[in-house]
Amino acid sequence: MELERNRSTNDKITPSPDTLKKLSAAYGYPYTELMIKAGHLMSDDIATPASYPNIELDLRSVYFIEIGTKEITYHLSDVNHIRSIDSLVDFSTFLDTLEEQDFKKMDTDLYVNFNQIRKYDEKRGRLYFDEAGRGVYVSISAIRQRKYHDLLLRKVAVNTNKSLEFSYDRTPGKASSLPSVEKNI
């Protein structure tokens, strides 16, 4: 394919759009550019897509992220930013970065910054980003609540400068957590 010739017949080879799509995903190279190089498209035929401004985002200030099929939406306290997904390689690196920054997957397309959660409403399955529980929130499933329950309690305590108290049942080995209380400094 790199020689653009079939080695046995010396005929010119043009990779199919499907093959180019796979190469694009594997190597992180734009699909449209491969289609142009292979002769399937002319550069004049391509409409310039609406591009999103490339604003530097500090992930620590992002509340949660929604991932679509072609774009990522970053939700901050007062504004949302949208960025396109350019390649599989970039997307994989992005997911690794989310893990390092303490984002947890809550749904197939939702990642929440655990460092921004200020209130955890167990009964309704909601995570709030303000202590009063009146502002922006995301809903989480019962399965995710069970998985992250203790971590959520700890994160809310740390994020709001409160401490956790634990009481121990009379049954050996069972501990139950109580609501957080303010630290006395």
Coordinates of C-alpha atoms in Angstrom, one line a residue:
M1 CA 0.0 0.0 0.0
E2 CA 2.9 2.4 0.8
L3 CA 4.3 1.8 -2.7
E4 CA 0.8 2.4 -4.2
R5 CA 1.4 -0.7 -6.3
N6 CA 0.4 -4.3 -6.2
R7 CA 3.8 -6.2 -5.9
S8 CA 2.7 -9.1 -8.1
T9 CA 0.8 -7.2 -10.9
N10 CA 2.4 -3.8 -10.5
D11 CA -1.1 -2.3 -10.8
K12 CA -1.9 0.9 -8.9
I13 CA -3.6 0.3 -5.6
T14 CA -6.1 2.7 -4.0
P15 CA -7.1 1.7 -0.4
S16 CA -10.8 1.6 0.2
P17 CA -12.5 4.2 2.5
D18 CA -13.0 1.5 5.1
T19 CA -9.3 0.6 5.1
L20 CA -8.5 4.3 5.4
K21 CA -10.9 4.7 8.4
K22 CA -9.1 1.9 10.2
L23 CA -5.7 3.4 9.5
S24 CA -6.9 6.8 10.7
A25 CA -8.1 5.3 14.0
A26 CA -4.9 3.2 14.5
Y27 CA -2.4 6.0 13.7
G28 CA -4.3 9.0 14.9
Y29 CA -4.2 10.6 11.4
P30 CA -7.2 12.6 10.2
Y31 CA -9.5 10.4 8.1
T32 CA -10.4 13.2 5.7
E33 CA -6.7 13.8 4.8
L34 CA -6.2 10.1 4.1
M35 CA -9.3 10.2 1.8
I36 CA -7.8 13.2 -0.1
K37 CA -4.4 11.5 -0.4
A38 CA -6.0 8.3 -1.7
G39 CA -7.9 10.3 -4.3
H40 CA -11.4 9.6 -3.0
L41 CA -12.0 13.3 -2.2
M42 CA -10.7 16.6 -3.4
S43 CA -9.7 19.2 -0.9
D44 CA -12.2 21.6 -2.5
D45 CA -15.0 19.2 -1.8
I46 CA -14.5 19.4 2.0
A47 CA -16.6 21.9 3.9
T48 CA -14.7 23.4 6.7
P49 CA -16.2 22.1 9.9
A50 CA -17.3 24.4 12.7
S51 CA -14.2 24.3 14.9
Y52 CA -14.3 24.7 18.6
P53 CA -12.0 27.2 20.1
N54 CA -8.9 25.6 21.6
I55 CA -9.1 27.0 25.1
E56 CA -6.7 25.7 27.7
L57 CA -8.7 23.9 30.4
D58 CA -7.6 23.1 33.8
L59 CA -9.3 19.7 34.5
R60 CA -9.3 20.5 38.2
S61 CA -12.0 23.1 37.6
V62 CA -14.2 20.8 35.5
Y63 CA -17.2 19.4 37.4
F64 CA -18.0 16.6 34.9
I65 CA -17.4 15.5 31.4
E66 CA -19.8 14.1 28.8
I67 CA -18.4 12.1 26.0
G68 CA -20.3 12.0 22.7
T69 CA -19.5 10.1 19.5
K70 CA -17.5 13.0 18.0
E71 CA -17.1 15.5 20.8
I72 CA -16.3 16.0 24.5
T73 CA -18.3 18.4 26.6
Y74 CA -16.6 19.9 29.7
H75 CA -19.0 21.2 32.3
L76 CA -17.6 24.0 34.6
S77 CA -19.3 26.1 37.2
D78 CA -20.5 28.8 34.7
V79 CA -19.8 27.6 31.2
N80 CA -19.5 24.5 29.0
H81 CA -16.7 23.9 26.5
I82 CA -16.9 21.5 23.6
R83 CA -14.0 19.8 21.9
S84 CA -13.9 17.4 19.0
I85 CA -12.4 13.9 19.4
D86 CA -9.6 13.8 16.8
S87 CA -8.2 10.3 17.1
L88 CA -8.3 7.1 19.0
V89 CA -4.8 7.6 20.3
D90 CA -5.6 11.1 21.6
F91 CA -8.8 9.7 23.2
S92 CA -7.0 6.9 25.0
T93 CA -4.5 9.4 26.4
F94 CA -7.4 11.6 27.4
L95 CA -9.0 8.8 29.4
D96 CA -5.7 8.1 31.2
T97 CA -5.5 11.8 32.1
L98 CA -9.0 11.7 33.5
E99 CA -8.0 8.7 35.8
E100 CA -4.9 10.6 37.0
Q101 CA -7.0 13.7 37.8
D102 CA -9.5 11.6 40.0
F103 CA -12.4 11.5 37.5
K104 CA -14.6 8.4 37.9
K105 CA -16.8 6.9 35.2
M106 CA -20.5 7.2 36.3
D107 CA -22.1 6.1 33.1
T108 CA -21.0 5.1 29.6
D109 CA -20.6 8.7 28.6
L110 CA -20.2 10.5 32.0
Y111 CA -17.1 11.1 34.0
V112 CA -17.3 13.1 37.3
N113 CA -14.5 15.0 39.0
F114 CA -14.5 13.6 42.5
N115 CA -12.5 16.6 43.7
Q116 CA -15.4 18.9 42.9
I117 CA -18.2 17.0 44.7
R118 CA -19.5 19.0 47.7
K119 CA -22.7 17.0 48.5
Y120 CA -23.7 13.4 48.1
D121 CA -27.5 12.7 48.2
E122 CA -27.6 9.0 48.7
K123 CA -31.4 8.7 48.6
R124 CA -31.8 10.5 45.2
G125 CA -28.5 9.3 43.8
R126 CA -27.2 12.8 43.1
L127 CA -23.8 14.3 43.3
Y128 CA -23.8 18.1 43.8
F129 CA -21.0 20.6 43.2
D130 CA -22.2 23.0 45.9
E131 CA -22.7 22.3 49.7
A132 CA -26.3 23.4 49.8
G133 CA -27.3 20.9 47.1
R134 CA -29.2 23.5 45.0
G135 CA -27.0 23.9 42.0
V136 CA -25.6 21.7 39.3
Y137 CA -25.7 17.9 40.0
V138 CA -25.3 14.6 38.2
S139 CA -27.3 11.5 38.9
I140 CA -25.6 8.2 39.5
S141 CA -27.0 4.7 39.4
A142 CA -27.4 2.5 42.5
I143 CA -24.6 0.2 41.2
R144 CA -22.1 3.2 41.0
Q145 CA -23.3 4.3 44.4
R146 CA -22.4 1.0 46.0
K147 CA -19.1 0.9 44.2
Y148 CA -18.1 4.5 45.2
H149 CA -20.1 5.0 48.4
D150 CA -17.1 5.1 50.9
L151 CA -15.0 7.1 48.5
L152 CA -17.8 9.6 47.9
L153 CA -18.2 10.1 51.7
R154 CA -14.4 10.7 52.1
K155 CA -14.2 13.0 49.1
V156 CA -17.1 15.2 50.2
A157 CA -15.5 15.4 53.7
V158 CA -12.2 16.5 52.2
N159 CA -13.7 18.9 49.7
T160 CA -15.8 20.6 52.3
N161 CA -13.2 20.6 55.1
K162 CA -15.2 18.3 57.3
S163 CA -14.3 15.1 59.0
L164 CA -16.0 11.7 59.0
E165 CA -17.0 9.9 62.2
F166 CA -17.4 6.2 62.4
S167 CA -19.2 4.1 64.9
Y168 CA -18.8 0.3 65.2
D169 CA -21.7 -2.0 65.5
R170 CA -21.6 -4.7 68.1
T171 CA -21.2 -7.2 65.2
P172 CA -17.4 -7.8 64.8
G173 CA -15.9 -6.5 61.6
K174 CA -18.8 -4.2 60.6
A175 CA -18.4 -0.4 60.6
S176 CA -21.0 2.1 59.6
S177 CA -20.3 5.7 58.8
L178 CA -22.2 8.6 60.2
P179 CA -22.8 12.0 58.5
S180 CA -19.7 14.2 58.4
V181 CA -19.3 16.9 61.0
E182 CA -17.3 20.1 60.9
K183 CA -13.7 20.0 62.0
N184 CA -12.8 21.9 65.2
I185 CA -9.6 23.7 64.6

